[in-house]
Short mmCIF file of C-alpha atoms and ligand atoms in Angstrom, two decimals:
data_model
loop_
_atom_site.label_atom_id
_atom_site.label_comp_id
_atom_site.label_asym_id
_atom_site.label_seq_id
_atom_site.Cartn_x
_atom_site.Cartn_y
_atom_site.Cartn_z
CA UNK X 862 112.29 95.02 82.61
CA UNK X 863 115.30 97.02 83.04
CA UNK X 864 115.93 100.78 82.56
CA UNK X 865 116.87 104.20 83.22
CA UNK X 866 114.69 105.41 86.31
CA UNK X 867 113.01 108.54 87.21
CA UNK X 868 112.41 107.12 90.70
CA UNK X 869 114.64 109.86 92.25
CA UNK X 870 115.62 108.40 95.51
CA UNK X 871 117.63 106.03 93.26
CA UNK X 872 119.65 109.29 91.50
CA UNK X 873 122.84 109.54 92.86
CA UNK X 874 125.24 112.43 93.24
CA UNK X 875 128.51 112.79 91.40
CA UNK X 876 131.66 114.65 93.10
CA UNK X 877 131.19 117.35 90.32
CA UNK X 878 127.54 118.01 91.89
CA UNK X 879 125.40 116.72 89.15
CA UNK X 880 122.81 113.74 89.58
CA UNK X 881 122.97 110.77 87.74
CA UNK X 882 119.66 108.43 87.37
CA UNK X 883 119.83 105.31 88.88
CA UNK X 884 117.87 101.83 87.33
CA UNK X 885 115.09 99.88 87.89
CA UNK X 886 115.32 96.05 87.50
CA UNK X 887 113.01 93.06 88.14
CA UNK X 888 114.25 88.99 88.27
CA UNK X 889 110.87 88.32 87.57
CA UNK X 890 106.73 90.09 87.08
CA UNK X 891 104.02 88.95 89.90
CA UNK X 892 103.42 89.03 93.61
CA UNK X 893 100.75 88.47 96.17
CA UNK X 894 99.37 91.10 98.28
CA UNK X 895 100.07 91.05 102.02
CA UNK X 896 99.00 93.86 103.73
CA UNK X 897 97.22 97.18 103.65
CA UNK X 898 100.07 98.99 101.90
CA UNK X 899 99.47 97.16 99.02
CA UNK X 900 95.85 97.27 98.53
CA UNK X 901 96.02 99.42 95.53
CA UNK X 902 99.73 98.19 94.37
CA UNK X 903 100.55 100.17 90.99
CA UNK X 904 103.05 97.23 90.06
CA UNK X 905 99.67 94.77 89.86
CA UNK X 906 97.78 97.31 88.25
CA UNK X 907 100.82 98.12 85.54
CA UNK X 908 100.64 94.19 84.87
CA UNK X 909 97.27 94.06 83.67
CA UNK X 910 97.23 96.61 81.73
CA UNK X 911 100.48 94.06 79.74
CA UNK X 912 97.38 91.52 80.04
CA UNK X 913 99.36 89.40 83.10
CA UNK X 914 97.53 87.95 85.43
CA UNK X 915 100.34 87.29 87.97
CA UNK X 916 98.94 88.78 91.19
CA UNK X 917 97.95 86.09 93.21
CA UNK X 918 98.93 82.91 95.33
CA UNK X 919 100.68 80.03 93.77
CA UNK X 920 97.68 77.56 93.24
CA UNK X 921 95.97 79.88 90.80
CA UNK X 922 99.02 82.11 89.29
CA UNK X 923 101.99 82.21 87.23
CA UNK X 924 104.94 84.92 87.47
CA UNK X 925 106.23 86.40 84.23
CA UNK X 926 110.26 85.76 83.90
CA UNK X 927 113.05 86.80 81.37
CA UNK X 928 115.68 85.58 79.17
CA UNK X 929 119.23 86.39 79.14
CA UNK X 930 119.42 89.23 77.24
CA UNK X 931 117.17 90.77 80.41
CA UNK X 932 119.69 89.02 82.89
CA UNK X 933 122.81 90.72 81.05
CA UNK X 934 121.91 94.23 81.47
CA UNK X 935 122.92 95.01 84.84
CA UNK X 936 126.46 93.98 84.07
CA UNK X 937 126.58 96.75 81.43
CA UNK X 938 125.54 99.11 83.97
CA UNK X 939 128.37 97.57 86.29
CA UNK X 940 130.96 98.35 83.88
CA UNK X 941 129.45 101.85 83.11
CA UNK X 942 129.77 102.81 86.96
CA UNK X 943 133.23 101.28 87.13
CA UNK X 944 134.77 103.04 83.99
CA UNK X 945 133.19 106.29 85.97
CA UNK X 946 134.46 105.29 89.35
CA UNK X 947 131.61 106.20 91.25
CA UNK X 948 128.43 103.85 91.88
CA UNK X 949 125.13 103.44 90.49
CA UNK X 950 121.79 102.28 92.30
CA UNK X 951 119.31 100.03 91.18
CA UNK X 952 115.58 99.50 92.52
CA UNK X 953 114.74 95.97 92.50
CA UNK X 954 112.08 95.01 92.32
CA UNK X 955 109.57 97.29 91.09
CA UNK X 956 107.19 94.91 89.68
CA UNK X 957 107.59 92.14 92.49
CA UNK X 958 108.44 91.09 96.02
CA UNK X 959 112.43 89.25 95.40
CA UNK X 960 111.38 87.39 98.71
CA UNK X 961 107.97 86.06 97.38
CA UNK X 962 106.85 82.39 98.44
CA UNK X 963 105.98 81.76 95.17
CA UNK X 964 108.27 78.21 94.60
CA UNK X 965 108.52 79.20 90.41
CA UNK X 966 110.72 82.19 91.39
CA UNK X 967 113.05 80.04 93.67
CA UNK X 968 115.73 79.58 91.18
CA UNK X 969 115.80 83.13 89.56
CA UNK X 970 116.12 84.38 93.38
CA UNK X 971 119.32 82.61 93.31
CA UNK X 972 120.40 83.68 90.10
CA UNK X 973 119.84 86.91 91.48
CA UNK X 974 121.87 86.40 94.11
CA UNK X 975 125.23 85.80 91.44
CA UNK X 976 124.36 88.94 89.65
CA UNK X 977 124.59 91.06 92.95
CA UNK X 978 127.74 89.21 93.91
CA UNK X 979 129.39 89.99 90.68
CA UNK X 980 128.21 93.46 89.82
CA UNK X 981 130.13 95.32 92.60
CA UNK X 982 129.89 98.70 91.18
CA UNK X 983 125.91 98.54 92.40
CA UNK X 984 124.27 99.07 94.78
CA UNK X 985 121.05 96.63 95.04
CA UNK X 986 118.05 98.25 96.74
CA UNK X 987 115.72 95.61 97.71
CA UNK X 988 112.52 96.85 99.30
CA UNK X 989 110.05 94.08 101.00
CA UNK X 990 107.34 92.96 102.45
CA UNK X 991 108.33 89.79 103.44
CA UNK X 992 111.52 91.17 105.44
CA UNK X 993 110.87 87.54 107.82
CA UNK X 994 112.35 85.88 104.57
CA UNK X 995 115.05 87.51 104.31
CA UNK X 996 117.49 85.30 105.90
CA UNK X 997 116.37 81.90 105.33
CA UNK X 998 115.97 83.23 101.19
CA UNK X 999 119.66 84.52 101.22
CA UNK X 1000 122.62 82.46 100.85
CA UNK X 1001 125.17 84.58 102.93
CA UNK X 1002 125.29 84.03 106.83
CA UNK X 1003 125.92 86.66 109.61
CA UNK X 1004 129.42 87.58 108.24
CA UNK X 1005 129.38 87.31 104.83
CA UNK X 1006 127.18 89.87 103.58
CA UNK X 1007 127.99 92.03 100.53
CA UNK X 1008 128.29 95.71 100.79
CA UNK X 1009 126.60 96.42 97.76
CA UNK X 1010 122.88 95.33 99.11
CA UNK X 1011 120.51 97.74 100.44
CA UNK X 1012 118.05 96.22 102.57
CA UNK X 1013 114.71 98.25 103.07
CA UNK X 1014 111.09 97.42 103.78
CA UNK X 1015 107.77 99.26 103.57
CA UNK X 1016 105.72 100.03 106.94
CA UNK X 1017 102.70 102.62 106.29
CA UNK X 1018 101.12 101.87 109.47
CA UNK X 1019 102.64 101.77 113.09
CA UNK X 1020 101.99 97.59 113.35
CA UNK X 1021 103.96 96.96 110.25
CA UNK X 1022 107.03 98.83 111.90
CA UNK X 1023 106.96 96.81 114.51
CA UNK X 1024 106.48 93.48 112.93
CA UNK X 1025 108.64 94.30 110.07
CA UNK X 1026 111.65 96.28 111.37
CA UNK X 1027 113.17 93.59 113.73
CA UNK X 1028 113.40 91.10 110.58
CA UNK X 1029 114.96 93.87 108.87
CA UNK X 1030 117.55 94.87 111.44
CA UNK X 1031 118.37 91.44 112.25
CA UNK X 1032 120.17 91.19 108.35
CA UNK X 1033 123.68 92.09 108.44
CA UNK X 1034 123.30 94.50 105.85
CA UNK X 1035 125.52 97.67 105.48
CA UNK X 1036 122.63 99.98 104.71
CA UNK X 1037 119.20 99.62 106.02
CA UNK X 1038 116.22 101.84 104.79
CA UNK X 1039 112.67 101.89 105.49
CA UNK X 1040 109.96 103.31 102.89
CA UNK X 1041 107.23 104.64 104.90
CA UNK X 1042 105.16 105.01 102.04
CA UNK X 1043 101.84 104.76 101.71
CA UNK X 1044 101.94 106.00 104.66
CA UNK X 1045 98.37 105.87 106.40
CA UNK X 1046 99.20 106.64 109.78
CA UNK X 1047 101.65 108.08 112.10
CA UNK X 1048 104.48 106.06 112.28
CA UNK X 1049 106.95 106.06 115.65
CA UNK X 1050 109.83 105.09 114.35
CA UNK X 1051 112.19 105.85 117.18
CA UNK X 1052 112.99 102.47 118.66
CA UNK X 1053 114.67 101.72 115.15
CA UNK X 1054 116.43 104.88 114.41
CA UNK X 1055 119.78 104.34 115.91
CA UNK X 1056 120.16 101.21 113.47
CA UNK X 1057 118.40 102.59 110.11
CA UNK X 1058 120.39 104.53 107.67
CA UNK X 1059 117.57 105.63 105.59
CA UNK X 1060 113.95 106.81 105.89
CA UNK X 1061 111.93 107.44 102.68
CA UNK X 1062 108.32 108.46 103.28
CA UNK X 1063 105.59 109.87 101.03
CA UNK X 1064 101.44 109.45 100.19
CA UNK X 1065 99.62 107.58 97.94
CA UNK X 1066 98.85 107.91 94.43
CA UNK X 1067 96.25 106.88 91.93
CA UNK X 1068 92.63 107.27 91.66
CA UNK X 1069 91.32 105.23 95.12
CA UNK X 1070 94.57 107.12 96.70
CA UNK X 1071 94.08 107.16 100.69
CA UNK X 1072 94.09 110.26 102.53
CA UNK X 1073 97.67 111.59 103.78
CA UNK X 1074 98.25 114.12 106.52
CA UNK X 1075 101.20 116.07 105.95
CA UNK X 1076 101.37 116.12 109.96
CA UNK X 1077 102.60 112.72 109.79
CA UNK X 1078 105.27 113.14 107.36
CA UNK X 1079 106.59 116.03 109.63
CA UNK X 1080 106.41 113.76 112.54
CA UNK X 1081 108.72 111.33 110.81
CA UNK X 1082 111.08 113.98 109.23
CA UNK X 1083 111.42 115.12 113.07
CA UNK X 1084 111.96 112.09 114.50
CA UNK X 1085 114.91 111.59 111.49
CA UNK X 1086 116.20 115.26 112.69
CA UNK X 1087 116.50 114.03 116.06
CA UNK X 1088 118.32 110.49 115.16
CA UNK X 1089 120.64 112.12 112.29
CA UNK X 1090 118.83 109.87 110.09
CA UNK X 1091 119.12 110.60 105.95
CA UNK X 1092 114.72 111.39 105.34
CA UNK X 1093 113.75 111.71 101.67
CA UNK X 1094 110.24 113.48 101.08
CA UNK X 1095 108.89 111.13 97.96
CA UNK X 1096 105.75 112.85 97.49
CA UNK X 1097 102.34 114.53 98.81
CA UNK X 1098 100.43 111.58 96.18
CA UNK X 1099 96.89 112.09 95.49
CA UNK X 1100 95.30 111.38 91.97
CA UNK X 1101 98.18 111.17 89.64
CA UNK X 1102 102.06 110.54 91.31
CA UNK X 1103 103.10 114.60 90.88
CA UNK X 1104 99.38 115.52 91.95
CA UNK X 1105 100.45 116.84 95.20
CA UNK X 1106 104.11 117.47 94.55
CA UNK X 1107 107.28 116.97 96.51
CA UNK X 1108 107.82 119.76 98.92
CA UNK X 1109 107.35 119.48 102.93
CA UNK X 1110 107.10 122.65 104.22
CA UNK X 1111 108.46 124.91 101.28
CA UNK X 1112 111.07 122.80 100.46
CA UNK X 1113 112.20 119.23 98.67
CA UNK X 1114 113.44 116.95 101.23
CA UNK X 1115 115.95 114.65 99.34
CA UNK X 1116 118.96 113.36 101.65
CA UNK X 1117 120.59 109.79 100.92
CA UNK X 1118 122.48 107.51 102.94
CA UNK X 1119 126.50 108.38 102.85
CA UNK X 1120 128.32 107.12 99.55
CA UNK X 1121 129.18 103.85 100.94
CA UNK X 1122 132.26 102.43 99.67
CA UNK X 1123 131.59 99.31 97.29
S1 SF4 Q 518 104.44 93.42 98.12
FE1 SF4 Q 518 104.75 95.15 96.70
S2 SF4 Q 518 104.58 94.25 94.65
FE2 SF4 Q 518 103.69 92.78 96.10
S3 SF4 Q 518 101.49 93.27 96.11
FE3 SF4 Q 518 102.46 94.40 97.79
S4 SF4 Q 518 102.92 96.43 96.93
FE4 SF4 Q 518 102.55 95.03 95.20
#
């Protein structure tokens, strides 16, 4: 599903000073859980309530894929950012992992691949799991990386930093973010700093939410203070996503990566 997104660390900023919302888009529906982060994944939760059942490994489950009209719309958006010279972001994917081992999405990964390559005026957020895959899923080598992918992954506990952020860092990449988010823990982040662009960080929401200690989003918006690092506040979380709102300390905490040029 593509779309307009409230998701506001995908807004961007225009030279005039006003925000313009980025988009959400998804190659495909489905994943299967790998870690504590996703125990209480929204995306598989949002699918059911559809009636999917596409959370799950490939012996027992399906994804849920799209026609062309679905496959067309970023290109609109393309031409919309170019006619207004300035760039537009788009979260992919909300509703899946793009470097799943499912072997049904193997050929929409690839199609994927041509859509980023020909919609320059975008810039591709991809957010994973699975940043291990990342190389051997991707079709560009060490040199030949587009500008217009950024490559984050999600680490709510110290272990996943450290077992996710090498993969990340070893992708050629121009911007690399991390989404530390649920976060469940304190998080050191420090060893990474000097080669991240982009820290996004934030509690859980939803009705089993997990507890969240402010202290340890202030921990991570120091160590970003100390490493000139962009840190965006997402939220407090708690029962519903605006439960606990978005301010750190008395204040919204929203900075972005540079405006990279495309
Ligand atoms: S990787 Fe993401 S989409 Fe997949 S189960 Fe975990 S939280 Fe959900």
């Amino acid at each position: 599903m593509g779309q307009n997104t409230k998701i506001q660390w995908t807004w961007r900023k225009l030279p005039d000073g006003s925000l313009v919302a980025g988009h959400s888009w998804n190659p495909w529906w489905g994943c299967l859980k790998v870690s504590e982060e996703c125990t209480h994944c929204y995306a598989e939760q949002g699918a059911k309530r559809y009636g999917f059942q596409i959370w799950g490994p490939e012996a027992t489950t399906e994804r849920r894929f799209f026609g062309e009209h679905h496959w067309q719309e970023p290109y609109r958006w393309n031409q919309q950012a170019q006619q207004q010279r300035h760039r537009r972001s788009v979260f992919c994917a909300s509703m899946a992992d793009v470097f799943d081992e499912h072997t049904a999405v193997i050929a929409h990964r690839q199609r994927l691949w041509q859509l980023v390559e020909t919609t320059p005026w975008l810039n591709w957020l991809l957010l994973t799991k699975r940043p291990q895959y990342i190389r051997e899923m991707t079709p560009w080598g060490q040199d030949a990386w587009p500008d217009n992918i950024w490559i984050g992954t999600s680490v709510g506990r110290q272990k996943r930093a450290e077992e996710r952020l090498p993969h990340l860092l070893a992708v050629p990449a121009l911007v690399h973010f991390v989404s530390v988010e649920p976060q469940l823990e304190l998080v050191n982040l420090r060893p990474y700093l000097s080669r991240l662009q982009w820290v996004i960080c934030g509690g859980e929401s939803g009705p089993r939410a997990r507890p969240f200690d402010l202290a340890w989003a202030r921990d991570v918006r120091e160590q970003c203070l100390a490493y000139n690092v962009a840190y965006f506040f997402k939220q407090v979380g708690g029962r519903y996503h605006h439960s606990g709102g978005r301010l750190l300390d008395g204040r919204t905490w929203d900075e972005m990566p540079p405006e990279f040029p495309g």
